[in-house]
Amino acid sequence: MMMTVNIYDDINKLESTFRSTEEYVKLQQAVEAVSSDSESNELFKSFRDLQITLQQKQAQGEEITEQEMMDAQATAVAAQENPKILAMLEAEMGLSQIIDEVNRVLIKPVQSLYESM
């Protein structure tokens, strides 16, 4: 007979631990720095909105015009030249490494099932 396991208790505990990591705190501080600076905040919003628009067009099979590509590149360069946005993007990359590692660990049991075939 199998024991009932509530994985959600563990996931909630993991979320709490995740929020207390140095990487998460760094991202949280970087987001607050961007949010509290109107120029950085507007620049980041336009960068994000443009990315979303282009991703949606791509997903729907629509062609992205040369002008849209040029606008996207110019906005990306401007965003990356902004020290607050750059710090936020770097902090996000650090946090992404933790998320990738958690995913690898969670997928391991499934991979081993298939590898045993």
mmCIF file of N, CA and C in Angstrom:
data_model
loop_
_atom_site.group_PDB
_atom_site.id
_atom_site.type_symbol
_atom_site.label_atom_id
_atom_site.label_comp_id
_atom_site.label_asym_id
_atom_site.label_seq_id
_atom_site.Cartn_x
_atom_site.Cartn_y
_atom_site.Cartn_z
ATOM 1 N N MET A 1 0.840 -1.188 0.000
ATOM 2 C CA MET A 1 0.000 0.000 0.000
ATOM 3 C C MET A 1 0.885 1.252 0.000
ATOM 4 N N MET A 2 0.529 2.214 -0.865
ATOM 5 C CA MET A 2 1.333 3.435 -0.982
ATOM 6 C C MET A 2 0.907 4.460 0.054
ATOM 7 N N MET A 3 1.914 5.132 0.592
ATOM 8 C CA MET A 3 1.627 6.204 1.534
ATOM 9 C C MET A 3 1.206 7.446 0.760
ATOM 10 N N THR A 4 0.261 8.176 1.291
ATOM 11 C CA THR A 4 -0.141 9.419 0.649
ATOM 12 C C THR A 4 0.891 10.483 0.982
ATOM 13 N N VAL A 5 1.441 11.084 -0.060
ATOM 14 C CA VAL A 5 2.462 12.110 0.125
ATOM 15 C C VAL A 5 1.901 13.416 -0.402
ATOM 16 N N ASN A 6 2.031 14.447 0.395
ATOM 17 C CA ASN A 6 1.575 15.756 -0.068
ATOM 18 C C ASN A 6 2.792 16.555 -0.523
ATOM 19 N N ILE A 7 3.060 16.482 -1.813
ATOM 20 C CA ILE A 7 4.227 17.149 -2.385
ATOM 21 C C ILE A 7 4.115 18.672 -2.242
ATOM 22 N N TYR A 8 2.891 19.161 -2.141
ATOM 23 C CA TYR A 8 2.679 20.613 -2.074
ATOM 24 C C TYR A 8 3.239 21.225 -0.790
ATOM 25 N N ASP A 9 3.275 20.440 0.289
ATOM 26 C CA ASP A 9 3.906 20.926 1.525
ATOM 27 C C ASP A 9 5.386 21.201 1.271
ATOM 28 N N ASP A 10 6.022 20.259 0.583
ATOM 29 C CA ASP A 10 7.438 20.415 0.265
ATOM 30 C C ASP A 10 7.671 21.573 -0.699
ATOM 31 N N ILE A 11 6.795 21.705 -1.679
ATOM 32 C CA ILE A 11 6.934 22.784 -2.654
ATOM 33 C C ILE A 11 6.782 24.142 -1.967
ATOM 34 N N ASN A 12 5.826 24.244 -1.066
ATOM 35 C CA ASN A 12 5.645 25.506 -0.336
ATOM 36 C C ASN A 12 6.849 25.825 0.542
ATOM 37 N N LYS A 13 7.432 24.789 1.133
ATOM 38 C CA LYS A 13 8.640 24.984 1.934
ATOM 39 C C LYS A 13 9.786 25.433 1.023
ATOM 40 N N LEU A 14 9.888 24.820 -0.150
ATOM 41 C CA LEU A 14 10.920 25.196 -1.111
ATOM 42 C C LEU A 14 10.745 26.644 -1.562
ATOM 43 N N GLU A 15 9.508 27.058 -1.781
ATOM 44 C CA GLU A 15 9.251 28.446 -2.172
ATOM 45 C C GLU A 15 9.769 29.405 -1.100
ATOM 46 N N SER A 16 9.493 29.075 0.144
ATOM 47 C CA SER A 16 9.939 29.910 1.254
ATOM 48 C C SER A 16 11.466 29.980 1.302
ATOM 49 N N THR A 17 12.117 28.853 1.117
ATOM 50 C CA THR A 17 13.581 28.805 1.090
ATOM 51 C C THR A 17 14.111 29.613 -0.093
ATOM 52 N N PHE A 18 13.470 29.459 -1.233
ATOM 53 C CA PHE A 18 13.849 30.161 -2.467
ATOM 54 C C PHE A 18 13.830 31.675 -2.246
ATOM 55 N N ARG A 19 12.777 32.156 -1.587
ATOM 56 C CA ARG A 19 12.647 33.603 -1.325
ATOM 57 C C ARG A 19 13.734 34.133 -0.389
ATOM 58 N N SER A 20 14.352 33.242 0.380
ATOM 59 C CA SER A 20 15.379 33.709 1.309
ATOM 60 C C SER A 20 16.794 33.552 0.759
ATOM 61 N N THR A 21 16.924 33.062 -0.481
ATOM 62 C CA THR A 21 18.265 32.926 -1.059
ATOM 63 C C THR A 21 18.845 34.302 -1.360
ATOM 64 N N GLU A 22 20.149 34.352 -1.357
ATOM 65 C CA GLU A 22 20.855 35.592 -1.677
ATOM 66 C C GLU A 22 20.484 36.070 -3.089
ATOM 67 N N GLU A 23 20.347 35.123 -4.008
ATOM 68 C CA GLU A 23 20.026 35.465 -5.398
ATOM 69 C C GLU A 23 18.641 36.108 -5.519
ATOM 70 N N TYR A 24 17.678 35.556 -4.787
ATOM 71 C CA TYR A 24 16.324 36.128 -4.832
ATOM 72 C C TYR A 24 16.309 37.527 -4.225
ATOM 73 N N VAL A 25 16.968 37.676 -3.081
ATOM 74 C CA VAL A 25 17.015 38.976 -2.399
ATOM 75 C C VAL A 25 17.682 40.015 -3.305
ATOM 76 N N LYS A 26 18.752 39.609 -3.992
ATOM 77 C CA LYS A 26 19.439 40.510 -4.921
ATOM 78 C C LYS A 26 18.498 40.969 -6.039
ATOM 79 N N LEU A 27 17.731 40.018 -6.587
ATOM 80 C CA LEU A 27 16.788 40.372 -7.652
ATOM 81 C C LEU A 27 15.700 41.290 -7.114
ATOM 82 N N GLN A 28 15.204 40.978 -5.937
ATOM 83 C CA GLN A 28 14.164 41.802 -5.318
ATOM 84 C C GLN A 28 14.648 43.250 -5.150
ATOM 85 N N GLN A 29 15.866 43.414 -4.677
ATOM 86 C CA GLN A 29 16.437 44.751 -4.499
ATOM 87 C C GLN A 29 16.638 45.448 -5.842
ATOM 88 N N ALA A 30 17.073 44.685 -6.850
ATOM 89 C CA ALA A 30 17.298 45.258 -8.180
ATOM 90 C C ALA A 30 15.979 45.703 -8.815
ATOM 91 N N VAL A 31 14.928 44.909 -8.634
ATOM 92 C CA VAL A 31 13.602 45.264 -9.157
ATOM 93 C C VAL A 31 13.114 46.538 -8.475
ATOM 94 N N GLU A 32 13.303 46.632 -7.169
ATOM 95 C CA GLU A 32 12.890 47.838 -6.438
ATOM 96 C C GLU A 32 13.657 49.066 -6.923
ATOM 97 N N ALA A 33 14.946 48.885 -7.229
ATOM 98 C CA ALA A 33 15.769 50.000 -7.728
ATOM 99 C C ALA A 33 15.258 50.486 -9.082
ATOM 100 N N VAL A 34 14.884 49.551 -9.955
ATOM 101 C CA VAL A 34 14.352 49.929 -11.269
ATOM 102 C C VAL A 34 12.980 50.574 -11.104
ATOM 103 N N SER A 35 12.135 49.968 -10.283
ATOM 104 C CA SER A 35 10.769 50.473 -10.086
ATOM 105 C C SER A 35 10.748 51.882 -9.516
ATOM 106 N N SER A 36 11.697 52.178 -8.644
ATOM 107 C CA SER A 36 11.681 53.479 -7.971
ATOM 108 C C SER A 36 12.332 54.587 -8.804
ATOM 109 N N ASP A 37 12.902 54.224 -9.942
ATOM 110 C CA ASP A 37 13.519 55.214 -10.829
ATOM 111 C C ASP A 37 12.658 55.295 -12.093
ATOM 112 N N SER A 38 11.953 56.407 -12.276
ATOM 113 C CA SER A 38 10.968 56.476 -13.360
ATOM 114 C C SER A 38 11.591 56.250 -14.745
ATOM 115 N N GLU A 39 12.788 56.778 -14.970
ATOM 116 C CA GLU A 39 13.417 56.602 -16.289
ATOM 117 C C GLU A 39 13.739 55.124 -16.541
ATOM 118 N N SER A 40 14.346 54.478 -15.545
ATOM 119 C CA SER A 40 14.682 53.049 -15.671
ATOM 120 C C SER A 40 13.420 52.212 -15.825
ATOM 121 N N ASN A 41 12.405 52.550 -15.037
ATOM 122 C CA ASN A 41 11.158 51.799 -15.061
ATOM 123 C C ASN A 41 10.485 51.887 -16.431
ATOM 124 N N GLU A 42 10.386 53.092 -16.986
ATOM 125 C CA GLU A 42 9.766 53.267 -18.309
ATOM 126 C C GLU A 42 10.555 52.535 -19.389
ATOM 127 N N LEU A 43 11.872 52.642 -19.326
ATOM 128 C CA LEU A 43 12.733 51.981 -20.304
ATOM 129 C C LEU A 43 12.568 50.469 -20.228
ATOM 130 N N PHE A 44 12.538 49.928 -19.015
ATOM 131 C CA PHE A 44 12.375 48.489 -18.870
ATOM 132 C C PHE A 44 11.004 48.037 -19.358
ATOM 133 N N LYS A 45 9.960 48.808 -19.046
ATOM 134 C CA LYS A 45 8.612 48.446 -19.504
ATOM 135 C C LYS A 45 8.545 48.416 -21.026
ATOM 136 N N SER A 46 9.145 49.400 -21.679
ATOM 137 C CA SER A 46 9.089 49.412 -23.149
ATOM 138 C C SER A 46 9.910 48.253 -23.714
ATOM 139 N N PHE A 47 11.026 47.924 -23.070
ATOM 140 C CA PHE A 47 11.850 46.781 -23.476
ATOM 141 C C PHE A 47 11.047 45.485 -23.353
ATOM 142 N N ARG A 48 10.398 45.298 -22.215
ATOM 143 C CA ARG A 48 9.600 44.087 -21.972
ATOM 144 C C ARG A 48 8.398 44.011 -22.908
ATOM 145 N N ASP A 49 7.691 45.126 -23.082
ATOM 146 C CA ASP A 49 6.520 45.140 -23.970
ATOM 147 C C ASP A 49 6.903 44.802 -25.404
ATOM 148 N N LEU A 50 8.024 45.343 -25.849
ATOM 149 C CA LEU A 50 8.499 45.080 -27.201
ATOM 150 C C LEU A 50 8.854 43.601 -27.351
ATOM 151 N N GLN A 51 9.510 43.030 -26.356
ATOM 152 C CA GLN A 51 9.853 41.603 -26.382
ATOM 153 C C GLN A 51 8.591 40.743 -26.482
ATOM 154 N N ILE A 52 7.606 41.073 -25.670
ATOM 155 C CA ILE A 52 6.355 40.306 -25.656
ATOM 156 C C ILE A 52 5.665 40.402 -27.015
ATOM 157 N N THR A 53 5.605 41.611 -27.569
ATOM 158 C CA THR A 53 4.970 41.815 -28.874
ATOM 159 C C THR A 53 5.656 40.986 -29.950
ATOM 160 N N LEU A 54 6.981 41.016 -29.970
ATOM 161 C CA LEU A 54 7.725 40.267 -30.991
ATOM 162 C C LEU A 54 7.558 38.765 -30.797
ATOM 163 N N GLN A 55 7.544 38.296 -29.544
ATOM 164 C CA GLN A 55 7.342 36.875 -29.270
ATOM 165 C C GLN A 55 5.950 36.423 -29.727
ATOM 166 N N GLN A 56 4.943 37.275 -29.497
ATOM 167 C CA GLN A 56 3.584 36.936 -29.925
ATOM 168 C C GLN A 56 3.498 36.865 -31.440
ATOM 169 N N LYS A 57 4.111 37.830 -32.120
ATOM 170 C CA LYS A 57 4.115 37.818 -33.588
ATOM 171 C C LYS A 57 4.794 36.556 -34.105
ATOM 172 N N GLN A 58 5.923 36.214 -33.495
ATOM 173 C CA GLN A 58 6.661 35.022 -33.900
ATOM 174 C C GLN A 58 5.818 33.762 -33.680
ATOM 175 N N ALA A 59 5.164 33.683 -32.532
ATOM 176 C CA ALA A 59 4.341 32.519 -32.200
ATOM 177 C C ALA A 59 3.174 32.365 -33.164
ATOM 178 N N GLN A 60 2.665 33.485 -33.672
ATOM 179 C CA GLN A 60 1.537 33.451 -34.606
ATOM 180 C C GLN A 60 2.007 33.340 -36.055
ATOM 181 N N GLY A 61 3.321 33.210 -36.243
ATOM 182 C CA GLY A 61 3.860 33.053 -37.582
ATOM 183 C C GLY A 61 3.903 34.341 -38.382
ATOM 184 N N GLU A 62 3.732 35.473 -37.701
ATOM 185 C CA GLU A 62 3.791 36.756 -38.409
ATOM 186 C C GLU A 62 5.244 37.163 -38.585
ATOM 187 N N GLU A 63 5.509 37.845 -39.684
ATOM 188 C CA GLU A 63 6.869 38.286 -39.940
ATOM 189 C C GLU A 63 7.171 39.541 -39.141
ATOM 190 N N ILE A 64 8.383 39.581 -38.622
ATOM 191 C CA ILE A 64 8.842 40.752 -37.882
ATOM 192 C C ILE A 64 9.567 41.652 -38.880
ATOM 193 N N THR A 65 9.130 42.892 -38.947
ATOM 194 C CA THR A 65 9.706 43.814 -39.933
ATOM 195 C C THR A 65 11.116 44.236 -39.527
ATOM 196 N N GLU A 66 11.857 44.725 -40.492
ATOM 197 C CA GLU A 66 13.204 45.209 -40.223
ATOM 198 C C GLU A 66 13.166 46.366 -39.226
ATOM 199 N N GLN A 67 12.138 47.230 -39.366
ATOM 200 C CA GLN A 67 11.997 48.364 -38.449
ATOM 201 C C GLN A 67 11.764 47.881 -37.011
ATOM 202 N N GLU A 68 10.923 46.865 -36.865
ATOM 203 C CA GLU A 68 10.668 46.304 -35.527
ATOM 204 C C GLU A 68 11.948 45.709 -34.930
ATOM 205 N N MET A 69 12.734 45.045 -35.774
ATOM 206 C CA MET A 69 13.996 44.468 -35.303
ATOM 207 C C MET A 69 14.957 45.574 -34.872
ATOM 208 N N MET A 70 15.026 46.644 -35.651
ATOM 209 C CA MET A 70 15.905 47.766 -35.315
ATOM 210 C C MET A 70 15.456 48.434 -34.015
ATOM 211 N N ASP A 71 14.135 48.617 -33.880
ATOM 212 C CA ASP A 71 13.592 49.203 -32.647
ATOM 213 C C ASP A 71 13.917 48.320 -31.440
ATOM 214 N N ALA A 72 13.764 47.009 -31.625
ATOM 215 C CA ALA A 72 14.021 46.062 -30.539
ATOM 216 C C ALA A 72 15.489 46.111 -30.128
ATOM 217 N N GLN A 73 16.374 46.151 -31.110
ATOM 218 C CA GLN A 73 17.806 46.198 -30.806
ATOM 219 C C GLN A 73 18.175 47.496 -30.093
ATOM 220 N N ALA A 74 17.629 48.607 -30.571
ATOM 221 C CA ALA A 74 17.924 49.908 -29.955
ATOM 222 C C ALA A 74 17.422 49.947 -28.516
ATOM 223 N N THR A 75 16.222 49.416 -28.294
ATOM 224 C CA THR A 75 15.653 49.393 -26.943
ATOM 225 C C THR A 75 16.470 48.474 -26.037
ATOM 226 N N ALA A 76 16.895 47.320 -26.578
ATOM 227 C CA ALA A 76 17.702 46.380 -25.789
ATOM 228 C C ALA A 76 19.037 47.012 -25.393
ATOM 229 N N VAL A 77 19.663 47.698 -26.332
ATOM 230 C CA VAL A 77 20.947 48.355 -26.043
ATOM 231 C C VAL A 77 20.748 49.422 -24.967
ATOM 232 N N ALA A 78 19.710 50.233 -25.129
ATOM 233 C CA ALA A 78 19.434 51.292 -24.149
ATOM 234 C C ALA A 78 19.178 50.689 -22.768
ATOM 235 N N ALA A 79 18.426 49.601 -22.727
ATOM 236 C CA ALA A 79 18.115 48.952 -21.450
ATOM 237 C C ALA A 79 19.382 48.405 -20.806
ATOM 238 N N GLN A 80 20.234 47.784 -21.605
ATOM 239 C CA GLN A 80 21.449 47.180 -21.050
ATOM 240 C C GLN A 80 22.494 48.225 -20.673
ATOM 241 N N GLU A 81 22.386 49.422 -21.213
ATOM 242 C CA GLU A 81 23.295 50.499 -20.839
ATOM 243 C C GLU A 81 22.847 51.198 -19.555
ATOM 244 N N ASN A 82 21.615 50.907 -19.133
ATOM 245 C CA ASN A 82 21.102 51.478 -17.891
ATOM 246 C C ASN A 82 21.615 50.609 -16.734
ATOM 247 N N PRO A 83 22.429 51.173 -15.841
ATOM 248 C CA PRO A 83 23.043 50.356 -14.777
ATOM 249 C C PRO A 83 22.033 49.633 -13.887
ATOM 250 N N LYS A 84 20.890 50.252 -13.617
ATOM 251 C CA LYS A 84 19.891 49.614 -12.744
ATOM 252 C C LYS A 84 19.234 48.427 -13.451
ATOM 253 N N ILE A 85 18.926 48.604 -14.734
ATOM 254 C CA ILE A 85 18.321 47.497 -15.494
ATOM 255 C C ILE A 85 19.343 46.380 -15.673
ATOM 256 N N LEU A 86 20.584 46.754 -15.974
ATOM 257 C CA LEU A 86 21.633 45.753 -16.148
ATOM 258 C C LEU A 86 21.805 44.931 -14.876
ATOM 259 N N ALA A 87 21.824 45.587 -13.731
ATOM 260 C CA ALA A 87 21.950 44.876 -12.447
ATOM 261 C C ALA A 87 20.772 43.931 -12.238
ATOM 262 N N MET A 88 19.584 44.371 -12.645
ATOM 263 C CA MET A 88 18.392 43.535 -12.493
ATOM 264 C C MET A 88 18.480 42.302 -13.401
ATOM 265 N N LEU A 89 18.900 42.501 -14.651
ATOM 266 C CA LEU A 89 19.018 41.378 -15.589
ATOM 267 C C LEU A 89 20.088 40.386 -15.117
ATOM 268 N N GLU A 90 21.185 40.898 -14.570
ATOM 269 C CA GLU A 90 22.230 40.014 -14.046
ATOM 270 C C GLU A 90 21.741 39.239 -12.833
ATOM 271 N N ALA A 91 20.984 39.895 -11.971
ATOM 272 C CA ALA A 91 20.423 39.221 -10.796
ATOM 273 C C ALA A 91 19.445 38.130 -11.226
ATOM 274 N N GLU A 92 18.675 38.422 -12.272
ATOM 275 C CA GLU A 92 17.725 37.433 -12.788
ATOM 276 C C GLU A 92 18.458 36.206 -13.327
ATOM 277 N N MET A 93 19.584 36.438 -13.989
ATOM 278 C CA MET A 93 20.366 35.308 -14.507
ATOM 279 C C MET A 93 20.869 34.428 -13.359
ATOM 280 N N GLY A 94 21.289 35.047 -12.275
ATOM 281 C CA GLY A 94 21.733 34.278 -11.116
ATOM 282 C C GLY A 94 20.622 33.428 -10.534
ATOM 283 N N LEU A 95 19.443 33.987 -10.484
ATOM 284 C CA LEU A 95 18.292 33.261 -9.961
ATOM 285 C C LEU A 95 17.875 32.137 -10.918
ATOM 286 N N SER A 96 17.999 32.392 -12.209
ATOM 287 C CA SER A 96 17.663 31.373 -13.218
ATOM 288 C C SER A 96 18.508 30.118 -13.047
ATOM 289 N N GLN A 97 19.759 30.288 -12.618
ATOM 290 C CA GLN A 97 20.622 29.123 -12.403
ATOM 291 C C GLN A 97 20.067 28.231 -11.299
ATOM 292 N N ILE A 98 19.534 28.848 -10.257
ATOM 293 C CA ILE A 98 18.927 28.058 -9.175
ATOM 294 C C ILE A 98 17.692 27.327 -9.699
ATOM 295 N N ILE A 99 16.863 28.022 -10.458
ATOM 296 C CA ILE A 99 15.639 27.422 -11.008
ATOM 297 C C ILE A 99 15.998 26.250 -11.927
ATOM 298 N N ASP A 100 17.025 26.433 -12.757
ATOM 299 C CA ASP A 100 17.466 25.350 -13.646
ATOM 300 C C ASP A 100 17.917 24.134 -12.841
ATOM 301 N N GLU A 101 18.647 24.380 -11.771
ATOM 302 C CA GLU A 101 19.137 23.276 -10.938
ATOM 303 C C GLU A 101 17.969 22.545 -10.270
ATOM 304 N N VAL A 102 16.979 23.290 -9.777
ATOM 305 C CA VAL A 102 15.794 22.666 -9.173
ATOM 306 C C VAL A 102 15.074 21.809 -10.217
ATOM 307 N N ASN A 103 14.929 22.336 -11.423
ATOM 308 C CA ASN A 103 14.286 21.563 -12.493
ATOM 309 C C ASN A 103 15.048 20.279 -12.789
ATOM 310 N N ARG A 104 16.378 20.380 -12.858
ATOM 311 C CA ARG A 104 17.197 19.182 -13.123
ATOM 312 C C ARG A 104 16.968 18.126 -12.047
ATOM 313 N N VAL A 105 16.947 18.557 -10.793
ATOM 314 C CA VAL A 105 16.766 17.618 -9.692
ATOM 315 C C VAL A 105 15.377 16.976 -9.759
ATOM 316 N N LEU A 106 14.352 17.773 -10.060
ATOM 317 C CA LEU A 106 12.983 17.238 -10.119
ATOM 318 C C LEU A 106 12.779 16.275 -11.287
ATOM 319 N N ILE A 107 13.490 16.494 -12.369
ATOM 320 C CA ILE A 107 13.323 15.658 -13.554
ATOM 321 C C ILE A 107 14.108 14.344 -13.450
ATOM 322 N N LYS A 108 15.110 14.322 -12.582
ATOM 323 C CA LYS A 108 15.972 13.134 -12.447
ATOM 324 C C LYS A 108 15.209 11.813 -12.309
ATOM 325 N N PRO A 109 14.219 11.728 -11.413
ATOM 326 C CA PRO A 109 13.520 10.446 -11.262
ATOM 327 C C PRO A 109 12.823 9.995 -12.551
ATOM 328 N N VAL A 110 12.280 10.935 -13.290
ATOM 329 C CA VAL A 110 11.586 10.598 -14.540
ATOM 330 C C VAL A 110 12.604 10.105 -15.568
ATOM 331 N N GLN A 111 13.728 10.826 -15.659
ATOM 332 C CA GLN A 111 14.779 10.398 -16.591
ATOM 333 C C GLN A 111 15.277 9.009 -16.267
ATOM 334 N N SER A 112 15.462 8.728 -14.988
ATOM 335 C CA SER A 112 15.988 7.409 -14.618
ATOM 336 C C SER A 112 14.999 6.298 -14.935
ATOM 337 N N LEU A 113 13.695 6.598 -14.887
ATOM 338 C CA LEU A 113 12.699 5.596 -15.274
ATOM 339 C C LEU A 113 12.893 5.174 -16.725
ATOM 340 N N TYR A 114 13.057 6.169 -17.587
ATOM 341 C CA TYR A 114 13.220 5.880 -19.013
ATOM 342 C C TYR A 114 14.577 5.262 -19.322
ATOM 343 N N GLU A 115 15.603 5.673 -18.560
ATOM 344 C CA GLU A 115 16.931 5.135 -18.795
ATOM 345 C C GLU A 115 17.013 3.657 -18.409
ATOM 346 N N SER A 116 16.110 3.228 -17.534
ATOM 347 C CA SER A 116 16.125 1.835 -17.089
ATOM 348 C C SER A 116 15.441 0.894 -18.090
ATOM 349 N N MET A 117 14.889 1.444 -19.154
ATOM 350 C CA MET A 117 14.176 0.612 -20.149
ATOM 351 C C MET A 117 15.140 -0.102 -21.067
#
